[in-house]
Short mmCIF file of C-alpha atoms and ligand atoms in Angstrom, two decimals:
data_model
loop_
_atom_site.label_atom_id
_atom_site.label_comp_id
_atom_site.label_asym_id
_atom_site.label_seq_id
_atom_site.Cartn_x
_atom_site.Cartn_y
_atom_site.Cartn_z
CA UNK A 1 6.47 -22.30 96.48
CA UNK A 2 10.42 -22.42 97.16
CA UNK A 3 11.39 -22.34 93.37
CA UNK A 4 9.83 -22.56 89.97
CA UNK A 5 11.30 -25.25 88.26
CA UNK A 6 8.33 -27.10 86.37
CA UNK A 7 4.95 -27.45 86.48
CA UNK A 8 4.76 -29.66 89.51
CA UNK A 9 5.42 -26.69 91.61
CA UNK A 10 1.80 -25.25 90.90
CA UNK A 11 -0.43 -26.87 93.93
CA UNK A 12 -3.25 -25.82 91.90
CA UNK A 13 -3.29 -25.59 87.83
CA UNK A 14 -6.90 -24.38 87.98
CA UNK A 15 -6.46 -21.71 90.90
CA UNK A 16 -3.14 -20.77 89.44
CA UNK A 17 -4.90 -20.37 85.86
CA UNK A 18 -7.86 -18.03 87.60
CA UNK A 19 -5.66 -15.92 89.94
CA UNK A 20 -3.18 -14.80 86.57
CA UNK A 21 -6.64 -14.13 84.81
CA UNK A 22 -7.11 -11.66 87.93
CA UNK A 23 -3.36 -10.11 87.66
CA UNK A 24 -3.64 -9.72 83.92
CA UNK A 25 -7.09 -7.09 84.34
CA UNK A 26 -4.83 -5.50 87.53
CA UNK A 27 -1.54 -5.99 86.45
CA UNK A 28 -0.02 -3.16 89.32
CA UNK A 29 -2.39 -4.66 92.23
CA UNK A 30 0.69 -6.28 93.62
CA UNK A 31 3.48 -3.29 92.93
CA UNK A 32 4.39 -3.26 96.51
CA UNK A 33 5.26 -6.83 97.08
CA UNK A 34 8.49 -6.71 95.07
CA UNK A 35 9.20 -3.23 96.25
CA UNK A 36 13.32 -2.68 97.44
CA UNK A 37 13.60 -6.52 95.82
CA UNK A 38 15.76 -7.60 92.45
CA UNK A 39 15.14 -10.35 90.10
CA UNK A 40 18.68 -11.00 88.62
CA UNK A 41 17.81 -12.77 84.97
CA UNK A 42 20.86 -14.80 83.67
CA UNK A 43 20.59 -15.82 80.06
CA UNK A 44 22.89 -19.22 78.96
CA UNK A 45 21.01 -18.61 75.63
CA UNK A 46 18.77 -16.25 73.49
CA UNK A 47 15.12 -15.10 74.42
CA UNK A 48 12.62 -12.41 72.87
CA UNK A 49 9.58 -13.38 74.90
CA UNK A 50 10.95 -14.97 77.92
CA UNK A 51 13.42 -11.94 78.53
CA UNK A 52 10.84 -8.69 78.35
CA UNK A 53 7.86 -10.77 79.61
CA UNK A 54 9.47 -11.61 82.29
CA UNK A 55 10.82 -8.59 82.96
CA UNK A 56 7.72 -6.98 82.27
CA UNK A 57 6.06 -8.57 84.78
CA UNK A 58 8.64 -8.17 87.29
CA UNK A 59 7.81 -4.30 87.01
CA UNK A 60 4.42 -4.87 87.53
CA UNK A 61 5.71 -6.18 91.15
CA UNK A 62 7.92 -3.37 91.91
CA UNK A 63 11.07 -5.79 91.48
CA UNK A 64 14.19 -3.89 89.32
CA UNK A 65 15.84 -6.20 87.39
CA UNK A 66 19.28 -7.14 86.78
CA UNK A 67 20.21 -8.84 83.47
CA UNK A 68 23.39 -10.48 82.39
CA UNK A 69 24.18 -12.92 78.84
CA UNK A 70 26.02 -15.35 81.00
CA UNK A 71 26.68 -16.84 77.64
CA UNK A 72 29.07 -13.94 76.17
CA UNK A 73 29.63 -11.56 79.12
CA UNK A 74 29.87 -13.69 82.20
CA UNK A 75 33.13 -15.82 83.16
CA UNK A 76 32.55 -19.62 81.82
CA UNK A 77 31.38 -21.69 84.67
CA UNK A 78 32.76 -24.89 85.81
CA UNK A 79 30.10 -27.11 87.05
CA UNK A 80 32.45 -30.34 88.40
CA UNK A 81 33.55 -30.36 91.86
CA UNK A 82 37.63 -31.34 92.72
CA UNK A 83 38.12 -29.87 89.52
CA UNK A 84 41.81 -28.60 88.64
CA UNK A 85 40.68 -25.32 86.74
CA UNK A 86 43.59 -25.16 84.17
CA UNK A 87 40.79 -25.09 81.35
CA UNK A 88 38.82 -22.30 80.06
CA UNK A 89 36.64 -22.09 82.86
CA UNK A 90 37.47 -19.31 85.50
CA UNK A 91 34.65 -19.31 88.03
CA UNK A 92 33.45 -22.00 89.85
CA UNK A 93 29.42 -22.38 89.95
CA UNK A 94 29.86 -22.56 94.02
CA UNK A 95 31.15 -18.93 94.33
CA UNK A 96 28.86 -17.65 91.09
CA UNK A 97 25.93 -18.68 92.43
CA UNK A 98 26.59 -17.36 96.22
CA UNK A 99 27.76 -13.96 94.79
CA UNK A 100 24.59 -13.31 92.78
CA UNK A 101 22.73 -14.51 95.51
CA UNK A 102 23.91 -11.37 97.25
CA UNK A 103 22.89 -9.31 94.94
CA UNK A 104 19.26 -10.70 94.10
CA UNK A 105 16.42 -11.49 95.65
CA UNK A 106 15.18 -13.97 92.67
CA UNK A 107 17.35 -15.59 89.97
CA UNK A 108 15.47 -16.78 86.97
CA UNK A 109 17.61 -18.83 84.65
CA UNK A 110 17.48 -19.98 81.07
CA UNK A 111 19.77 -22.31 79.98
CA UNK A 112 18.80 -24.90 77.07
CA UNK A 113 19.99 -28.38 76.45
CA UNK A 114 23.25 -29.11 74.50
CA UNK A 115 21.12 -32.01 72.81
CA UNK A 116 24.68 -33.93 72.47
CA UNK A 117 24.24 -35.90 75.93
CA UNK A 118 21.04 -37.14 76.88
CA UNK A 119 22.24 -37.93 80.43
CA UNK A 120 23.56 -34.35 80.97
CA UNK A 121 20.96 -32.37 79.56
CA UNK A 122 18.75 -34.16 82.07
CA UNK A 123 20.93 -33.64 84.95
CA UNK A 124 19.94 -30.06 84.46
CA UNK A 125 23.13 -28.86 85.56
CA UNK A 126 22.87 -25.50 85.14
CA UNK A 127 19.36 -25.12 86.77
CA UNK A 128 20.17 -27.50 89.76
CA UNK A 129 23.53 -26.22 90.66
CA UNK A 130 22.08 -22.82 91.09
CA UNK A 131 19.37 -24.48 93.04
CA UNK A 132 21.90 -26.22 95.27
CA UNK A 133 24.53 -23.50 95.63
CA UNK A 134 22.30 -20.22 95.70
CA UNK A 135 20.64 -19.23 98.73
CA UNK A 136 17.45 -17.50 96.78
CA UNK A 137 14.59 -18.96 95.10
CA UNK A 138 15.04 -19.92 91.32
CA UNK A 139 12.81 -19.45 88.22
CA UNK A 140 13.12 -21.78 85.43
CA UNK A 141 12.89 -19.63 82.20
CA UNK A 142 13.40 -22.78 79.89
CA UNK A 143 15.99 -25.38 80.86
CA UNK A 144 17.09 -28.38 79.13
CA UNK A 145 14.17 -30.19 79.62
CA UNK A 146 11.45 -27.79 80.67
CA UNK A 147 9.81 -24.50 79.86
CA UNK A 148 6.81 -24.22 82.51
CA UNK A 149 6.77 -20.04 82.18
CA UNK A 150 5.42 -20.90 78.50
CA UNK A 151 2.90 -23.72 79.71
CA UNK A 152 1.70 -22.14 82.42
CA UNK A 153 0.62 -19.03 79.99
CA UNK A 154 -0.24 -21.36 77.29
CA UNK A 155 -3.00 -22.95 79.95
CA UNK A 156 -4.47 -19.27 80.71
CA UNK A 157 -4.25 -18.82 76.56
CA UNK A 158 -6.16 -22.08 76.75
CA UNK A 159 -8.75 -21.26 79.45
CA UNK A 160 -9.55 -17.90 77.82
CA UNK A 161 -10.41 -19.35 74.35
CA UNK A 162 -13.33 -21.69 75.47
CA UNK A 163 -11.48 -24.76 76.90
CA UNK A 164 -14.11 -27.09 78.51
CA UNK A 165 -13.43 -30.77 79.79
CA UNK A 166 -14.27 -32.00 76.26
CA UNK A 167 -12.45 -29.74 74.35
CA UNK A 168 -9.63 -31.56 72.19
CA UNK A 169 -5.92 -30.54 71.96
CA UNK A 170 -3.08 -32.17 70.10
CA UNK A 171 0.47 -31.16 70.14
CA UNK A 172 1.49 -31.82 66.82
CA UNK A 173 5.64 -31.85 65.58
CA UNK A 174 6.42 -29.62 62.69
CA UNK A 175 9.81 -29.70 60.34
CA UNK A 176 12.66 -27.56 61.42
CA UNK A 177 15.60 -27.39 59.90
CA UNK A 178 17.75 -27.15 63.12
CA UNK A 179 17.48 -29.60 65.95
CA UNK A 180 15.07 -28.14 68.95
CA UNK A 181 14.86 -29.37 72.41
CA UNK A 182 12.42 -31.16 73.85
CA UNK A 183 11.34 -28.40 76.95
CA UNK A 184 8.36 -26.90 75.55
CA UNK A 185 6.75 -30.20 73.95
CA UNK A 186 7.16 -32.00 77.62
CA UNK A 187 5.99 -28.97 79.59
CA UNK A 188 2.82 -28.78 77.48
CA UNK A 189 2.34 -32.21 77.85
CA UNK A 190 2.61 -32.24 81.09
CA UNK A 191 0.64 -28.90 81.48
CA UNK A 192 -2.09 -30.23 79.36
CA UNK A 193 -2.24 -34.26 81.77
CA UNK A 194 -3.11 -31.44 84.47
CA UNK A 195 -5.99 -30.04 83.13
CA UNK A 196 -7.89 -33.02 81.74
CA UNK A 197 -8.54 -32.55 78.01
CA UNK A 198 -9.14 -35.17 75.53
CA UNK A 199 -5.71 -34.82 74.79
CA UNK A 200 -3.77 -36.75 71.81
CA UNK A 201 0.19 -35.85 70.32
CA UNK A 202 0.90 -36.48 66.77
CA UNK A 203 4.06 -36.88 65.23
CA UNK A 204 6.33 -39.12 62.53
CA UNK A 205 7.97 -42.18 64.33
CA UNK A 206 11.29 -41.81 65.62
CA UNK A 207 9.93 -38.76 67.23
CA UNK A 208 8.65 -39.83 70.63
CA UNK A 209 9.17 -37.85 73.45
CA UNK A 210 10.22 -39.28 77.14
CA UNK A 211 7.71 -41.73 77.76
CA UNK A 212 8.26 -40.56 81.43
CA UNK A 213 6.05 -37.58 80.46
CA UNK A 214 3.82 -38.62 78.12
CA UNK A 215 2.59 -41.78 80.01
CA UNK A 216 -0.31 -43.10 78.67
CA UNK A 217 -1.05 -39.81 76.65
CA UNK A 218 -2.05 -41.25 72.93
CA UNK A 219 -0.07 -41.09 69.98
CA UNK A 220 -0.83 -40.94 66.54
CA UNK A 221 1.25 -41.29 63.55
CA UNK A 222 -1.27 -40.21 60.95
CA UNK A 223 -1.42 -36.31 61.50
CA UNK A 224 -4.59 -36.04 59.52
CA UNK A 225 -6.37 -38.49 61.74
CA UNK A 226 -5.21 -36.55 64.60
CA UNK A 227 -6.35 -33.68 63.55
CA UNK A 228 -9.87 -34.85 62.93
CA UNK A 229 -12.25 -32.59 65.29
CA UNK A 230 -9.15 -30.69 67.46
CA UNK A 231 -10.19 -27.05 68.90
CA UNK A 232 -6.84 -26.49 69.59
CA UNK A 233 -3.41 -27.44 67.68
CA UNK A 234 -0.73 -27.14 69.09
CA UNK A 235 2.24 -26.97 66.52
CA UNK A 236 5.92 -27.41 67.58
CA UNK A 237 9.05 -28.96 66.34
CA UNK A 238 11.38 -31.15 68.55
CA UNK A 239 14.23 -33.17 67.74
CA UNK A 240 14.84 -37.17 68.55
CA UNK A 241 14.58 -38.27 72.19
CA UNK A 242 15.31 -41.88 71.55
CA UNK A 243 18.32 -40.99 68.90
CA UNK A 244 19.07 -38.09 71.05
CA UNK A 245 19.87 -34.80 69.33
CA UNK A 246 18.72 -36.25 65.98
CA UNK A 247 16.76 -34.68 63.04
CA UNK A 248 15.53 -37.69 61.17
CA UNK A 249 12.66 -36.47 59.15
CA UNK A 250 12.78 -32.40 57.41
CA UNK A 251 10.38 -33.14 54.42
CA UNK A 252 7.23 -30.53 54.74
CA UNK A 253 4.47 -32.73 54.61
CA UNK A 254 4.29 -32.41 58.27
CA UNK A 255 4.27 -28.27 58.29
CA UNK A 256 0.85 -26.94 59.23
CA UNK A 257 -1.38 -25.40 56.82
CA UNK A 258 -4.78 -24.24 56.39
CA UNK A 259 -5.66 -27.34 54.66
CA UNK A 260 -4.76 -29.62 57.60
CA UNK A 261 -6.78 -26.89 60.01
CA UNK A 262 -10.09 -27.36 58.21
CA UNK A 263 -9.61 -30.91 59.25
CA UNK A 264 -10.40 -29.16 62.93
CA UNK A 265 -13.24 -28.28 64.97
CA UNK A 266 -12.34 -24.52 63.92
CA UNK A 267 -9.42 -25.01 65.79
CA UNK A 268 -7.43 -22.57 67.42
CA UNK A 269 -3.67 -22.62 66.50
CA UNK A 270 -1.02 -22.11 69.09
CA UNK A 271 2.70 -22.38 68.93
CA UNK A 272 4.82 -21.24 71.70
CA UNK A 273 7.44 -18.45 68.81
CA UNK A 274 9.82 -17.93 67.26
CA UNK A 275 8.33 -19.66 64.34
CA UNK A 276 9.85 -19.96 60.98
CA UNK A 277 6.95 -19.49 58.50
CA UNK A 278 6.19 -21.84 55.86
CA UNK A 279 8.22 -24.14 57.72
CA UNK A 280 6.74 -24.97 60.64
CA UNK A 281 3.36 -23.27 59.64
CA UNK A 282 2.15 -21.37 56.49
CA UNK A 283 1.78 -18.02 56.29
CA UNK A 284 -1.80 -18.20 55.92
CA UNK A 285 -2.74 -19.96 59.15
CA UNK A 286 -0.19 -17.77 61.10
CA UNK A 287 -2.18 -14.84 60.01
CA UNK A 288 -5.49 -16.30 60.56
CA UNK A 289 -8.06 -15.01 63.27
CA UNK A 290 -7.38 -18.12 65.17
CA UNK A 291 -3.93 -17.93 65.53
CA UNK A 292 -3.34 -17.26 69.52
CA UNK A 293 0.58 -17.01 68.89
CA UNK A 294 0.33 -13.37 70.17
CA UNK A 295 -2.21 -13.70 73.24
CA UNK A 296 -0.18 -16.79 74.08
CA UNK A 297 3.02 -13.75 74.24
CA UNK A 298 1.00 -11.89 75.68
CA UNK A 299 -0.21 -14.40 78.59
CA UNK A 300 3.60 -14.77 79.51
CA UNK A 301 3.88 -11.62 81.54
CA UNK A 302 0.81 -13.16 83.88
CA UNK A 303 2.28 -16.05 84.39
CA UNK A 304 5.68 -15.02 84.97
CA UNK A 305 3.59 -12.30 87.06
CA UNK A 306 1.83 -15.04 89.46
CA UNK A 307 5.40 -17.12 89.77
CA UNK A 308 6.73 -14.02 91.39
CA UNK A 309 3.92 -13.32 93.67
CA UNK A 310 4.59 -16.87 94.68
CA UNK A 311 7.84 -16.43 95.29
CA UNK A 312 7.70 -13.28 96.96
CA UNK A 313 5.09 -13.67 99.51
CA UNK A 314 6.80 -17.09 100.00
CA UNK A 315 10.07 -14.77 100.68
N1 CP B 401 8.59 -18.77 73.72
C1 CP B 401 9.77 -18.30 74.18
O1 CP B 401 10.29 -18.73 75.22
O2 CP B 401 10.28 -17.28 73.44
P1 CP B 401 11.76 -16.72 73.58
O3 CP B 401 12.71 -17.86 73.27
O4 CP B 401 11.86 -15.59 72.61
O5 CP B 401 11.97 -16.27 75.00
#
């Protein structure tokens, strides 16, 4: 593995999901891999999870870590090249990404979409100018279009909780009263294609993601029908792909609760946080014993464990 961008870097979803099941009961096995090595983090936007999991589990290599808010404490970054930089921007991605490249042995990255220009956001131009102009792998901790740190952990969250070939798993939207991107509904999806579930998304229309993920995945606009026999929902709120940026529906009728869960096969309930109770789920199903919002936390030092061995002994 040269970089972790998405899921398609994992040869082997399976393998992959076994060998972080082995790092998570030895978490230091590996401690001298990432010995005299540096994972510089660089955060465009916020993180709870993302930032101490992944740092976290960069410990557990023997990596140090190096973290900078490129969003308030970095100079802005000009992406365009032939540029006149008369603007607000002061440092040209070329020399940012070669200098930190000195520094590091890793970069991870997060930097969301703007959701204002479809086009852009799926240029990824953060992500893939650090990829072109750094000279060190790159981990994607959740770009504009993809978060495959938290669908590789939700897959080991899966695996551990009973998932057979029949099990059933829909990714259901929730209300939100801010528009969300679309990177952890398409890296499920495309996390969930891999490992061969009967496998179904519900939402209202208007709120179809890229049909270049979901492919022939099923949809279904009645969320009660979807429901019907699940063992594992799989709540989450994204905005418009097709009226890009959008929020067209906020009413709660969509918000998950208890109700809607006895619908299930016992279903577990998974959402990748921060969740805004009684919003995008009720407080009562949150709380519930089959809740796996915290293992699925949890499972993100693993995985972000296993990317780094990848890396590393790629390195
Ligand atoms: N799930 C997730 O990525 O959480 P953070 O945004 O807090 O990192």
């Amino acid at each position: 593995m040269k970089h972790y961008l998405n899921l398609d870097a994992i040869p082997n979803l399976e393998t992959a999901i076994e060998e972080i099941i082995d790092l998570k009961n030895d978490p230091y096995s590996l401690e001298h891999l990432g010995q005299n090595k540096i994972l510089g983090m660089l955060f465009f936007n916020p993180s709870l999870r993302t930032r101490l999991s992944t740092q976290k589990a960069a410990h557990h290599m023997g990596l140090k870590t190096m973290v900078m808010n490129f969003s308030n404490e970095a100079w802005a970054l000009e992406f365009e090249n032939g540029t006149k930089m008369s603007g607000l921007r002061s440092e040209h991605i070329k020399e940012a990404a070669a200098v930190v490249s000195q520094y590091c042995d890793i970069i991870a990255i997060r930097a969301f979409a703007s959701l204002s220009k479809k086009e852009k956001d799926e240029e990824e131009q953060v992500l893939n100018n650090f990829v072109r102009y750094a000279s060190i792998p790159i981990i994607n901790m959740e770009s504009a279009t993809a978060h495959p740190l938290q669908a590789l952990a939700d897959a080991v969250t899966i695996k551990e909780h009973g998932f057979t070939k029949k099990s059933k798993i829909v990714l259901t939207w929730a209300p939100h009263p801010k528009a969300l991107p679309h990177a952890v509904g398409n890296s499920f999806v495309k996390m969930v294609q891999k490992i061969d579930a009967d496998f179904v998304i519900t939402q209202p229309k208007g709120y179809e993601l890229n049909s270049e993920i979901t492919k022939d995945t099923p949809v279904i606009y009645n969320q009660e029908e979807a429901l019907i026999g699940a063992d594992f929902v799989y709540t989450k709120n994204w905005c418009s792909y097709n009226d890009y940026g959008k929020i067209l529906k906020t009413d709660q009728e969509w918000m998950m609760t208890s109700e809607k869960m006895k619908l299930t096969n016992d279903a577990k309930f998974m959402h990748c946080l921060p969740i805004r109770r009684n919003i995008v789920a009720a407080d009562d199903v949150l709380d519930h014993s089959n809740s796996l919002v915290i293992e699925q936390a949890n499972n993100r030092t693993y995985a972000a464990q296993w990317v780094l061995k990848q890396l590393l002994e790629n390195g």
